[in-house]
mmCIF file of C-alpha atoms and ligand atoms in Angstrom:
data_model
loop_
_atom_site.group_PDB
_atom_site.id
_atom_site.type_symbol
_atom_site.label_atom_id
_atom_site.label_comp_id
_atom_site.label_asym_id
_atom_site.label_seq_id
_atom_site.Cartn_x
_atom_site.Cartn_y
_atom_site.Cartn_z
ATOM 1 C CA MET A 12 116.811 66.578 191.047
ATOM 2 C CA THR A 13 117.751 69.392 189.820
ATOM 3 C CA GLU A 14 114.658 71.934 188.416
ATOM 4 C CA LYS A 15 114.487 73.722 184.929
ATOM 5 C CA ILE A 16 113.808 76.990 184.139
ATOM 6 C CA LEU A 17 112.888 78.472 181.013
ATOM 7 C CA VAL A 18 113.520 82.045 180.561
ATOM 8 C CA VAL A 19 112.561 83.971 177.902
ATOM 9 C CA ASP A 20 113.449 87.489 176.832
ATOM 10 C CA ASP A 21 114.175 89.255 173.408
ATOM 11 C CA ASP A 22 116.855 91.454 175.719
ATOM 12 C CA LEU A 23 120.280 89.675 175.819
ATOM 13 C CA GLU A 24 121.231 91.520 178.679
ATOM 14 C CA SER A 25 118.238 90.752 180.624
ATOM 15 C CA LEU A 26 118.531 87.169 180.003
ATOM 16 C CA LYS A 27 121.935 86.710 180.723
ATOM 17 C CA LEU A 28 121.130 88.418 184.095
ATOM 18 C CA ILE A 29 118.614 86.430 185.248
ATOM 19 C CA SER A 30 119.773 82.848 184.209
ATOM 20 C CA LEU A 31 123.345 84.036 185.863
ATOM 21 C CA MET A 32 120.987 84.710 189.385
ATOM 22 C CA LEU A 33 119.023 81.575 188.706
ATOM 23 C CA ARG A 34 122.022 79.236 188.444
ATOM 24 C CA ARG A 35 123.428 80.947 191.335
ATOM 25 C CA GLN A 36 120.259 79.338 193.042
ATOM 26 C CA GLY A 37 121.157 75.769 192.042
ATOM 27 C CA TYR A 38 118.954 75.932 189.020
ATOM 28 C CA GLU A 39 119.341 74.478 185.620
ATOM 29 C CA VAL A 40 118.410 77.177 183.230
ATOM 30 C CA ILE A 41 117.394 77.204 179.781
ATOM 31 C CA VAL A 42 116.847 80.222 177.429
ATOM 32 C CA ALA A 43 115.114 81.499 174.850
ATOM 33 C CA ASN A 44 115.073 84.977 173.029
ATOM 34 C CA SER A 45 111.992 85.138 171.021
ATOM 35 C CA GLY A 46 108.424 83.780 171.779
ATOM 36 C CA SER A 47 108.427 81.372 169.113
ATOM 37 C CA GLN A 48 111.878 79.815 170.324
ATOM 38 C CA ALA A 49 110.053 79.490 173.634
ATOM 39 C CA LEU A 50 107.339 77.668 172.492
ATOM 40 C CA LEU A 51 109.383 75.388 170.841
ATOM 41 C CA LYS A 52 112.102 74.687 173.688
ATOM 42 C CA ALA A 53 109.219 74.349 176.370
ATOM 43 C CA ASP A 54 107.606 71.659 174.114
ATOM 44 C CA ILE A 55 110.847 69.976 173.953
ATOM 45 C CA GLU A 56 112.482 70.235 177.600
ATOM 46 C CA ARG A 57 109.450 70.491 179.386
ATOM 47 C CA PRO A 58 110.878 73.110 182.439
ATOM 48 C CA ASN A 59 109.585 72.853 185.677
ATOM 49 C CA LEU A 60 108.889 77.058 185.118
ATOM 50 C CA ILE A 61 108.705 79.661 182.903
ATOM 51 C CA ILE A 62 109.622 83.177 183.306
ATOM 52 C CA LEU A 63 108.448 85.384 180.317
ATOM 53 C CA ASP A 64 109.048 88.679 179.133
ATOM 54 C CA VAL A 65 106.065 90.532 178.100
ATOM 55 C CA MET A 66 107.599 92.553 175.663
ATOM 56 C CA MET A 67 108.925 90.961 172.806
ATOM 57 C CA PRO A 68 108.733 91.592 169.008
ATOM 58 C CA ASP A 69 107.660 88.708 167.229
ATOM 59 C CA MET A 70 105.251 87.420 169.717
ATOM 60 C CA ASP A 71 104.360 89.396 173.009
ATOM 61 C CA GLY A 72 104.381 87.028 176.154
ATOM 62 C CA TYR A 73 100.807 87.192 176.399
ATOM 63 C CA GLU A 74 100.453 85.454 172.760
ATOM 64 C CA VAL A 75 103.169 82.916 174.239
ATOM 65 C CA CYS A 76 101.224 82.221 177.532
ATOM 66 C CA ARG A 77 98.210 81.455 175.939
ATOM 67 C CA ARG A 78 99.535 79.190 172.651
ATOM 68 C CA MET A 79 101.403 77.037 175.688
ATOM 69 C CA ARG A 80 98.113 76.869 177.132
ATOM 70 C CA ALA A 81 96.681 75.656 174.607
ATOM 71 C CA ASN A 82 99.070 73.153 174.287
ATOM 72 C CA ALA A 83 98.454 69.771 176.390
ATOM 73 C CA ASN A 84 102.356 69.569 176.578
ATOM 74 C CA THR A 85 103.232 72.787 177.792
ATOM 75 C CA ARG A 86 99.589 73.358 179.940
ATOM 76 C CA PRO A 87 100.791 72.441 183.187
ATOM 77 C CA ILE A 88 104.170 74.300 183.182
ATOM 78 C CA PRO A 89 103.846 77.026 185.697
ATOM 79 C CA ILE A 90 104.449 80.771 184.057
ATOM 80 C CA ILE A 91 105.597 83.950 185.719
ATOM 81 C CA MET A 92 105.252 86.909 183.481
ATOM 82 C CA PHE A 93 107.929 89.498 183.864
ATOM 83 C CA THR A 94 108.088 93.090 182.381
ATOM 84 C CA ALA A 95 109.269 96.263 183.071
ATOM 85 C CA LYS A 96 105.858 97.835 182.934
ATOM 86 C CA THR A 97 103.999 97.751 186.618
ATOM 87 C CA LEU A 98 100.158 98.955 185.330
ATOM 88 C CA ILE A 99 97.687 97.091 186.799
ATOM 89 C CA ASP A 100 96.159 96.335 182.986
ATOM 90 C CA ASP A 101 99.086 94.438 182.517
ATOM 91 C CA LYS A 102 99.091 92.224 185.083
ATOM 92 C CA VAL A 103 95.063 91.575 184.456
ATOM 93 C CA ALA A 104 95.917 90.607 181.194
ATOM 94 C CA GLY A 105 99.068 88.339 182.204
ATOM 95 C CA PHE A 106 96.856 86.527 184.724
ATOM 96 C CA GLU A 107 93.792 86.410 181.749
ATOM 97 C CA ALA A 108 96.417 84.532 179.442
ATOM 98 C CA GLY A 109 97.020 82.155 182.196
ATOM 99 C CA ALA A 110 100.471 83.255 183.783
ATOM 100 C CA ASP A 111 100.558 82.006 187.267
ATOM 101 C CA ASP A 112 102.382 85.158 189.377
ATOM 102 C CA TYR A 113 103.645 88.350 188.002
ATOM 103 C CA LEU A 114 106.747 90.529 188.517
ATOM 104 C CA THR A 115 108.637 93.811 187.297
ATOM 105 C CA LYS A 116 111.654 94.346 186.295
ATOM 106 C CA PRO A 117 114.007 95.412 187.612
ATOM 107 C CA THR A 118 113.464 92.560 190.502
ATOM 108 C CA HIS A 119 115.557 91.885 193.551
ATOM 109 C CA PRO A 120 117.205 88.455 193.596
ATOM 110 C CA ALA A 121 115.775 87.395 196.875
ATOM 111 C CA GLU A 122 112.383 88.688 195.637
ATOM 112 C CA LEU A 123 112.380 85.990 192.413
ATOM 113 C CA ALA A 124 113.735 83.559 194.425
ATOM 114 C CA SER A 125 110.723 83.734 196.585
ATOM 115 C CA ARG A 126 108.119 83.930 194.301
ATOM 116 C CA ILE A 127 109.873 80.736 191.944
ATOM 117 C CA LYS A 128 110.501 79.018 195.441
ATOM 118 C CA ALA A 129 106.305 80.092 196.119
ATOM 119 C CA VAL A 130 105.161 79.265 192.248
ATOM 120 C CA LEU A 131 107.045 75.799 191.883
ATOM 121 C CA SER A 132 105.789 74.417 195.264
ATOM 122 C CA ARG A 133 102.533 75.269 194.785
ATOM 123 C CA ASN A 134 102.409 73.197 190.863
ATOM 124 C CA ASN A 135 104.270 70.532 193.104
ATOM 125 C CA THR A 136 104.481 68.679 189.077
ATOM 126 C CA PRO A 137 106.443 65.802 190.076
ATOM 127 C CA SER A 138 106.429 64.357 186.579
ATOM 128 C CA MET A 139 107.052 67.821 184.817
ATOM 129 C CA SER A 140 110.841 67.592 186.560
ATOM 130 C CA ARG A 141 111.781 64.513 184.005
ATOM 131 C CA ARG A 142 111.278 65.017 180.237
ATOM 132 C CA PRO A 143 108.844 62.718 179.615
ATOM 133 C CA GLN A 144 110.299 59.550 177.000
ATOM 134 C CA GLY A 145 107.810 58.170 174.346
ATOM 135 C CA ILE A 146 108.839 54.596 173.252
ATOM 136 C CA ALA A 147 110.654 53.223 170.217
ATOM 137 C CA ILE A 148 109.220 50.063 168.527
ATOM 138 C CA GLY A 149 111.026 48.339 165.782
ATOM 139 C CA PHE A 150 109.022 47.322 163.214
ATOM 140 C CA LEU A 151 110.492 43.840 161.546
ATOM 141 C CA GLY A 152 109.697 41.714 158.932
ATOM 142 C CA ALA A 153 111.093 38.020 159.073
ATOM 143 C CA ARG A 154 111.321 38.333 154.874
ATOM 144 C CA GLY A 155 110.695 41.177 152.420
ATOM 145 C CA GLY A 156 107.483 42.007 151.073
ATOM 146 C CA ILE A 157 105.104 40.392 153.393
ATOM 147 C CA GLY A 158 103.374 43.783 155.075
ATOM 148 C CA THR A 159 105.613 44.895 157.491
ATOM 149 C CA THR A 160 105.535 48.789 156.547
ATOM 150 C CA THR A 161 101.792 48.576 156.044
ATOM 151 C CA VAL A 162 101.075 47.646 159.479
ATOM 152 C CA LEU A 163 103.500 50.277 160.962
ATOM 153 C CA SER A 164 102.090 52.713 159.026
ATOM 154 C CA ASN A 165 98.461 51.728 160.650
ATOM 155 C CA VAL A 166 99.189 51.084 163.787
ATOM 156 C CA ALA A 167 100.875 55.384 163.927
ATOM 157 C CA ALA A 168 97.356 55.846 162.559
ATOM 158 C CA VAL A 169 96.083 54.590 165.436
ATOM 159 C CA GLN A 170 97.737 55.748 167.688
ATOM 160 C CA ALA A 171 97.168 59.308 166.465
ATOM 161 C CA ALA A 172 93.494 58.576 166.343
ATOM 162 C CA ALA A 173 93.578 57.991 169.828
ATOM 163 C CA ASN A 174 95.245 61.249 171.033
ATOM 164 C CA LEU A 175 98.745 59.861 171.015
ATOM 165 C CA ARG A 176 101.752 61.120 169.038
ATOM 166 C CA PRO A 177 103.527 58.646 167.326
ATOM 167 C CA ILE A 178 106.343 59.535 165.001
ATOM 168 C CA ILE A 179 107.394 57.248 162.015
ATOM 169 C CA VAL A 180 110.992 57.103 161.595
ATOM 170 C CA ASP A 181 111.974 55.401 157.657
ATOM 171 C CA PHE A 182 115.221 53.338 157.833
ATOM 172 C CA GLN A 183 114.127 52.530 154.436
ATOM 173 C CA PHE A 184 116.659 54.743 152.417
ATOM 174 C CA GLY A 185 115.874 54.781 148.956
ATOM 175 C CA GLY A 186 112.733 53.004 148.961
ATOM 176 C CA GLY A 187 110.750 55.909 150.534
ATOM 177 C CA GLN A 188 107.769 54.371 150.521
ATOM 178 C CA ILE A 189 106.143 55.939 154.052
ATOM 179 C CA ALA A 190 105.888 59.046 153.002
ATOM 180 C CA GLN A 191 104.039 57.912 150.059
ATOM 181 C CA ALA A 192 101.765 55.931 151.937
ATOM 182 C CA PHE A 193 100.995 59.177 153.560
ATOM 183 C CA GLY A 194 100.732 61.095 150.562
ATOM 184 C CA LEU A 195 103.432 63.293 151.334
ATOM 185 C CA THR A 196 105.405 64.150 148.691
ATOM 186 C CA GLU A 197 107.520 67.591 149.687
ATOM 187 C CA ARG A 198 110.959 67.741 151.893
ATOM 188 C CA LEU A 199 111.232 63.759 152.002
ATOM 189 C CA ASP A 200 115.211 64.380 152.738
ATOM 190 C CA GLY A 201 114.393 64.537 156.171
ATOM 191 C CA MET A 202 116.892 61.188 157.316
ATOM 192 C CA VAL A 203 119.647 61.920 154.574
ATOM 193 C CA SER A 204 120.047 65.809 155.691
ATOM 194 C CA VAL A 205 119.784 64.409 159.857
ATOM 195 C CA LEU A 206 122.274 61.867 159.234
ATOM 196 C CA GLN A 207 125.096 64.282 157.781
ATOM 197 C CA ARG A 208 125.383 66.208 161.089
ATOM 198 C CA PRO A 209 126.972 65.477 163.936
ATOM 199 C CA VAL A 210 125.653 62.813 166.318
ATOM 200 C CA ALA A 211 125.775 65.970 169.186
ATOM 201 C CA GLU A 212 123.358 67.632 167.502
ATOM 202 C CA ILE A 213 120.535 64.612 166.536
ATOM 203 C CA ARG A 214 118.015 66.091 168.844
ATOM 204 C CA GLY A 215 114.524 67.101 169.297
ATOM 205 C CA PRO A 216 115.235 70.521 167.860
ATOM 206 C CA LEU A 217 116.915 69.590 164.836
ATOM 207 C CA LEU A 218 114.694 66.567 164.104
ATOM 208 C CA MET A 219 111.513 68.365 164.767
ATOM 209 C CA GLN A 220 112.476 71.009 161.673
ATOM 210 C CA HIS A 221 112.333 67.705 159.494
ATOM 211 C CA LEU A 222 109.315 66.369 160.607
ATOM 212 C CA LEU A 223 106.356 66.171 158.537
ATOM 213 C CA SER A 224 103.049 66.228 159.160
ATOM 214 C CA HIS A 225 99.911 63.805 157.955
ATOM 215 C CA ALA A 226 96.198 65.290 158.520
ATOM 216 C CA SER A 227 95.890 61.587 160.807
ATOM 217 C CA GLY A 228 98.016 63.605 162.735
ATOM 218 C CA VAL A 229 100.595 61.297 162.548
ATOM 219 C CA ARG A 230 104.535 62.596 161.940
ATOM 220 C CA VAL A 231 107.163 61.040 159.517
ATOM 221 C CA LEU A 232 110.972 61.546 159.763
ATOM 222 C CA PRO A 233 111.027 60.409 155.900
ATOM 223 C CA ALA A 234 113.632 58.930 153.730
ATOM 224 C CA SER A 235 113.484 59.709 150.072
ATOM 225 C CA PRO A 236 112.558 57.319 146.972
ATOM 226 C CA ASN A 237 116.096 58.528 145.738
ATOM 227 C CA PRO A 238 117.575 55.198 144.918
ATOM 228 C CA LYS A 239 121.097 56.581 145.679
ATOM 229 C CA GLU A 240 119.912 57.513 149.151
ATOM 230 C CA ALA A 241 120.518 53.783 149.553
ATOM 231 C CA GLN A 242 124.134 54.188 149.875
ATOM 232 C CA THR A 243 123.645 56.185 152.773
ATOM 233 C CA LYS A 244 126.307 55.927 155.095
ATOM 234 C CA TYR A 245 125.710 56.442 158.891
ATOM 235 C CA THR A 246 127.100 55.238 162.496
ATOM 236 C CA ALA A 247 125.461 52.986 165.125
ATOM 237 C CA ASP A 248 125.668 56.317 167.332
ATOM 238 C CA ALA A 249 123.832 58.401 164.635
ATOM 239 C CA GLY A 250 120.723 55.893 164.132
ATOM 240 C CA GLN A 251 120.003 55.603 167.647
ATOM 241 C CA ALA A 252 120.411 59.340 168.098
ATOM 242 C CA VAL A 253 117.379 59.990 165.753
ATOM 243 C CA ILE A 254 115.373 57.734 167.645
ATOM 244 C CA LYS A 255 116.482 58.690 171.555
ATOM 245 C CA GLY A 256 115.631 62.765 170.064
ATOM 246 C CA LEU A 257 112.438 61.464 168.588
ATOM 247 C CA LYS A 258 111.641 60.096 172.120
ATOM 248 C CA THR A 259 111.625 63.198 173.362
ATOM 249 C CA ILE A 260 108.870 64.405 170.955
ATOM 250 C CA GLY A 261 106.453 61.865 170.141
ATOM 251 C CA THR A 262 104.744 59.247 172.563
ATOM 252 C CA HIS A 263 105.450 56.754 170.278
ATOM 253 C CA VAL A 264 108.352 56.239 167.724
ATOM 254 C CA LEU A 265 107.750 53.688 165.051
ATOM 255 C CA CYS A 266 110.983 52.782 163.168
ATOM 256 C CA ASP A 267 110.493 50.657 159.942
ATOM 257 C CA LEU A 268 113.410 48.336 160.390
ATOM 258 C CA GLY A 269 112.578 46.189 156.979
ATOM 259 C CA SER A 270 113.175 42.187 156.943
ATOM 260 C CA GLY A 271 116.027 40.198 158.365
ATOM 261 C CA TYR A 272 118.758 40.589 160.540
ATOM 262 C CA SER A 273 120.648 43.448 158.635
ATOM 263 C CA ASP A 274 123.223 46.033 159.664
ATOM 264 C CA LEU A 275 120.623 48.031 160.241
ATOM 265 C CA VAL A 276 118.763 45.892 162.868
ATOM 266 C CA ALA A 277 121.958 45.578 164.498
ATOM 267 C CA ARG A 278 123.039 49.344 164.866
ATOM 268 C CA VAL A 279 119.683 50.723 166.151
ATOM 269 C CA MET A 280 118.436 47.830 168.550
ATOM 270 C CA PRO A 281 120.003 49.281 171.659
ATOM 271 C CA ALA A 282 117.718 52.269 171.325
ATOM 272 C CA LEU A 283 114.449 50.617 170.661
ATOM 273 C CA ASP A 284 112.258 49.627 173.899
ATOM 274 C CA GLN A 285 109.882 47.331 171.767
ATOM 275 C CA MET A 286 109.876 45.182 168.447
ATOM 276 C CA MET A 287 107.074 44.109 166.478
ATOM 277 C CA PHE A 288 107.977 41.272 164.451
ATOM 278 C CA MET A 289 106.191 39.993 161.723
ATOM 279 C CA VAL A 290 105.975 36.767 160.127
ATOM 280 C CA GLU A 291 104.191 35.167 157.475
ATOM 281 C CA PRO A 292 101.818 31.959 158.404
ATOM 282 C CA LEU A 293 103.044 29.595 155.604
ATOM 283 C CA TYR A 294 104.566 26.267 156.955
ATOM 284 C CA SER A 295 107.847 27.072 154.550
ATOM 285 C CA ALA A 296 108.565 30.496 156.085
ATOM 286 C CA LEU A 297 108.225 29.061 159.908
ATOM 287 C CA GLY A 298 111.724 27.750 159.771
ATOM 288 C CA GLY A 299 113.567 31.415 159.054
ATOM 289 C CA ALA A 300 110.967 32.991 160.960
ATOM 290 C CA GLU A 301 112.154 30.926 164.582
ATOM 291 C CA ARG A 302 115.842 31.221 163.604
ATOM 292 C CA LEU A 303 115.513 35.475 163.318
ATOM 293 C CA LEU A 304 113.655 35.554 166.212
ATOM 294 C CA ASN A 305 116.216 33.281 168.136
ATOM 295 C CA VAL A 306 118.514 36.055 167.580
ATOM 296 C CA LEU A 307 116.919 38.692 168.093
ATOM 297 C CA ARG A 308 115.588 37.252 171.739
ATOM 298 C CA ALA A 309 119.610 36.514 172.605
ATOM 299 C CA GLU A 310 120.272 40.186 171.642
ATOM 300 C CA PHE A 311 117.216 42.564 172.455
ATOM 301 C CA LYS A 312 116.622 43.363 175.664
ATOM 302 C CA GLY A 313 112.735 45.307 175.366
ATOM 303 C CA THR A 314 109.853 43.045 174.575
ATOM 304 C CA ILE A 315 109.180 41.300 171.446
ATOM 305 C CA HIS A 316 105.746 41.337 170.345
ATOM 306 C CA LEU A 317 105.061 38.352 167.677
ATOM 307 C CA ALA A 318 102.227 39.071 164.472
ATOM 308 C CA VAL A 319 101.081 37.309 161.818
ATOM 309 C CA VAL A 320 100.470 38.903 158.570
ATOM 310 C CA ASN A 321 98.650 36.843 155.687
ATOM 311 C CA ARG A 322 99.457 38.595 152.738
ATOM 312 C CA GLY A 323 98.785 36.122 150.420
ATOM 313 C CA ALA A 324 94.984 33.928 149.510
ATOM 314 C CA THR A 325 94.505 31.313 151.962
ATOM 315 C CA ASN A 326 95.301 28.317 150.586
ATOM 316 C CA ARG A 327 96.309 24.828 151.927
ATOM 317 C CA TYR A 328 100.205 26.034 152.373
ATOM 318 C CA VAL A 329 98.817 28.205 155.364
ATOM 319 C CA ALA A 330 99.447 27.515 158.917
ATOM 320 C CA PRO A 331 97.119 27.999 161.472
ATOM 321 C CA TRP A 332 97.364 30.353 163.990
ATOM 322 C CA SER A 333 98.246 27.804 166.752
ATOM 323 C CA GLU A 334 100.344 26.284 164.537
ATOM 324 C CA VAL A 335 102.923 29.656 164.371
ATOM 325 C CA GLU A 336 102.637 30.086 168.204
ATOM 326 C CA ALA A 337 103.324 26.435 168.562
ATOM 327 C CA ARG A 338 106.539 26.440 166.716
ATOM 328 C CA LEU A 339 107.730 30.057 167.221
ATOM 329 C CA GLY A 340 107.169 29.350 171.007
ATOM 330 C CA GLN A 341 105.282 32.608 171.649
ATOM 331 C CA SER A 342 101.691 34.249 171.342
ATOM 332 C CA VAL A 343 100.433 36.086 168.244
ATOM 333 C CA VAL A 344 99.227 39.488 169.324
ATOM 334 C CA GLY A 345 97.450 40.301 166.163
ATOM 335 C CA MET A 346 96.929 38.790 162.916
ATOM 336 C CA VAL A 347 96.323 40.862 159.777
ATOM 337 C CA SER A 348 94.354 38.947 157.103
ATOM 338 C CA SER A 349 94.683 39.270 153.181
ATOM 339 C CA ALA A 350 93.229 42.354 151.731
ATOM 340 C CA PRO A 351 94.943 42.885 148.836
ATOM 341 C CA GLU A 352 92.318 45.137 146.997
ATOM 342 C CA GLN A 353 91.528 47.697 150.285
ATOM 343 C CA VAL A 354 95.361 47.730 151.324
ATOM 344 C CA TYR A 355 95.709 48.759 147.246
ATOM 345 C CA GLN A 356 92.782 51.185 147.379
ATOM 346 C CA ALA A 357 94.191 52.864 150.618
ATOM 347 C CA ALA A 358 97.644 53.230 148.896
ATOM 348 C CA GLU A 359 96.350 54.884 145.891
ATOM 349 C CA ALA A 360 94.473 57.285 148.357
ATOM 350 C CA GLY A 361 97.645 58.143 150.265
ATOM 351 C CA GLN A 362 96.025 57.336 153.220
ATOM 352 C CA PRO A 363 96.232 54.778 155.761
ATOM 353 C CA LEU A 364 93.661 51.884 155.665
ATOM 354 C CA VAL A 365 92.437 52.676 159.145
ATOM 355 C CA VAL A 366 91.174 56.131 157.968
ATOM 356 C CA GLN A 367 90.468 55.688 154.717
ATOM 357 C CA GLN A 368 88.283 52.228 155.539
ATOM 358 C CA PRO A 369 87.731 52.318 159.410
ATOM 359 C CA ASN A 370 84.877 49.718 159.326
ATOM 360 C CA ALA A 371 87.136 46.746 157.059
ATOM 361 C CA VAL A 372 87.696 43.579 159.090
ATOM 362 C CA ILE A 373 91.508 44.812 158.909
ATOM 363 C CA ALA A 374 91.128 48.040 160.090
ATOM 364 C CA ASN A 375 89.989 46.144 163.493
ATOM 365 C CA GLN A 376 92.945 43.900 163.101
ATOM 366 C CA LEU A 377 95.273 46.709 162.552
ATOM 367 C CA ALA A 378 93.939 48.209 165.786
ATOM 368 C CA LYS A 379 94.255 45.156 167.894
ATOM 369 C CA LEU A 380 97.943 45.088 167.000
ATOM 370 C CA ALA A 381 98.169 48.917 168.031
ATOM 371 C CA GLN A 382 96.803 47.955 171.318
ATOM 372 C CA ALA A 383 99.636 45.331 171.769
ATOM 373 C CA VAL A 384 101.863 48.136 171.649
ATOM 374 C CA ASN A 385 100.312 51.274 173.768
ATOM 375 C CA ALA A 386 99.729 48.087 176.628
HETATM 376 N N1 ATP B 404 97.263 42.440 154.828
HETATM 377 C C1 ATP B 404 97.686 42.911 153.279
HETATM 378 N N2 ATP B 404 96.907 41.936 152.510
HETATM 379 C C2 ATP B 404 96.931 41.767 150.956
HETATM 380 N N3 ATP B 404 98.381 42.660 150.123
HETATM 381 C C3 ATP B 404 98.598 43.070 151.227
HETATM 382 C C4 ATP B 404 98.809 43.387 152.694
HETATM 383 N N4 ATP B 404 99.355 44.059 153.329
HETATM 384 C C5 ATP B 404 100.315 44.374 152.337
HETATM 385 N N5 ATP B 404 99.762 43.889 151.028
HETATM 386 C C6 ATP B 404 100.567 44.386 150.222
HETATM 387 O O1 ATP B 404 101.990 43.851 149.977
HETATM 388 C C7 ATP B 404 102.559 44.666 149.301
HETATM 389 C C8 ATP B 404 104.377 44.930 150.565
HETATM 390 O O2 ATP B 404 103.747 45.411 151.452
HETATM 391 P P1 ATP B 404 104.533 46.330 152.189
HETATM 392 O O3 ATP B 404 105.422 47.247 152.116
HETATM 393 O O4 ATP B 404 103.745 46.724 153.747
HETATM 394 O O5 ATP B 404 105.523 45.125 152.810
HETATM 395 P P2 ATP B 404 106.835 44.995 153.348
HETATM 396 O O6 ATP B 404 107.250 43.861 154.579
HETATM 397 O O7 ATP B 404 107.172 46.696 153.942
HETATM 398 O O8 ATP B 404 107.694 45.513 152.337
HETATM 399 P P3 ATP B 404 109.318 45.062 152.240
HETATM 400 O O9 ATP B 404 110.030 44.252 152.508
HETATM 401 O O10 ATP B 404 109.565 45.417 150.777
HETATM 402 O O11 ATP B 404 109.687 46.514 152.809
HETATM 403 C C9 ATP B 404 102.034 45.867 149.164
HETATM 404 O O12 ATP B 404 101.827 45.290 147.521
HETATM 405 C C10 ATP B 404 101.096 45.796 149.533
HETATM 406 O O13 ATP B 404 99.784 46.207 149.165
HETATM 407 MG MG1 MG B 405 108.806 47.768 154.053
#
């Protein structure tokens, strides 16, 4: 497999020259002309090696190096510092910042090649040669209003607390509840802006610009609450590109698919790895749930998890867990009990319930559901 090298230099001539040398030697080359661009590209593209210029105006190479080392995602990537300076102090500063090797400009192509080979073989990190892929999970309710969005938001919060990097993508245009559930009120046009761009541009770097961050560590690509957004038009390719692009940024991409076999479900299904299918344990609802589940089983290639959400109060119409499993022919990975008061309080606070009331029974149930997704 071709190894990928990120070359960082504010001087475009030097960027071109080194890129050409490396391409001739058979490497895949990506470039950045500033420190901040380098941090972004390294995080998304995860190159096998970085060649980093020291003297750059916005952020010098030492600072870039320190920040790369502070980010778990870029920490293992070997860095060769590259500079016109030859002073010994600079070398020391470079190594202190976390560089693996040091080269001075101008460099002979043969020397560059041998240093790169040496560093790459010392840092034999096969996992870096492929961009890591997160997994995409669609959350779908057998019916509307049963608690699908609540479950999804809490699963994301559980994952973030476990140091995973979940991203929620809200496909409920015009509904825009997820940002609200996380108390996020600004820049809510993410999905709509992204979907207006050509499909070829819907990739990690663009998506990253539209992500909102919550203090819990959960990131959200929001749909706005503007009712007119419900008319948003987009193709299956665009919807899938959003999910695939987010998989290059996060460990888990959680998609709110609403309920039923909508256009949305048909469009984005090919980009999903798993589905969390939510049913209400009501005798009257099981027939519809079974029919929808059978359609999904026929069309979806990935794993389908089954979860029971009992939003209403317990009454004689509620089917027991075993009955749900027997009827739907599959084991249930978890259940969420009715807790209207607690769910309401969390919504008021703009916090996921698992964060706001970590000791509640329902918080434990939600954590168990999150485990099913991670397993
Ligand atoms: N476990 C629960 N117990 C009691 N009430 C709940 C529970 N989960 C969610 N709710 C309430 O049910 C309502 C719907 O929840 P939510 O928005 O999560 O459902 P949904 O299935 O995503 O709905 P929609 O189909 O509108 O997208 C909300 O008012 C929420 O507070
Ligand atoms: Mg919803």
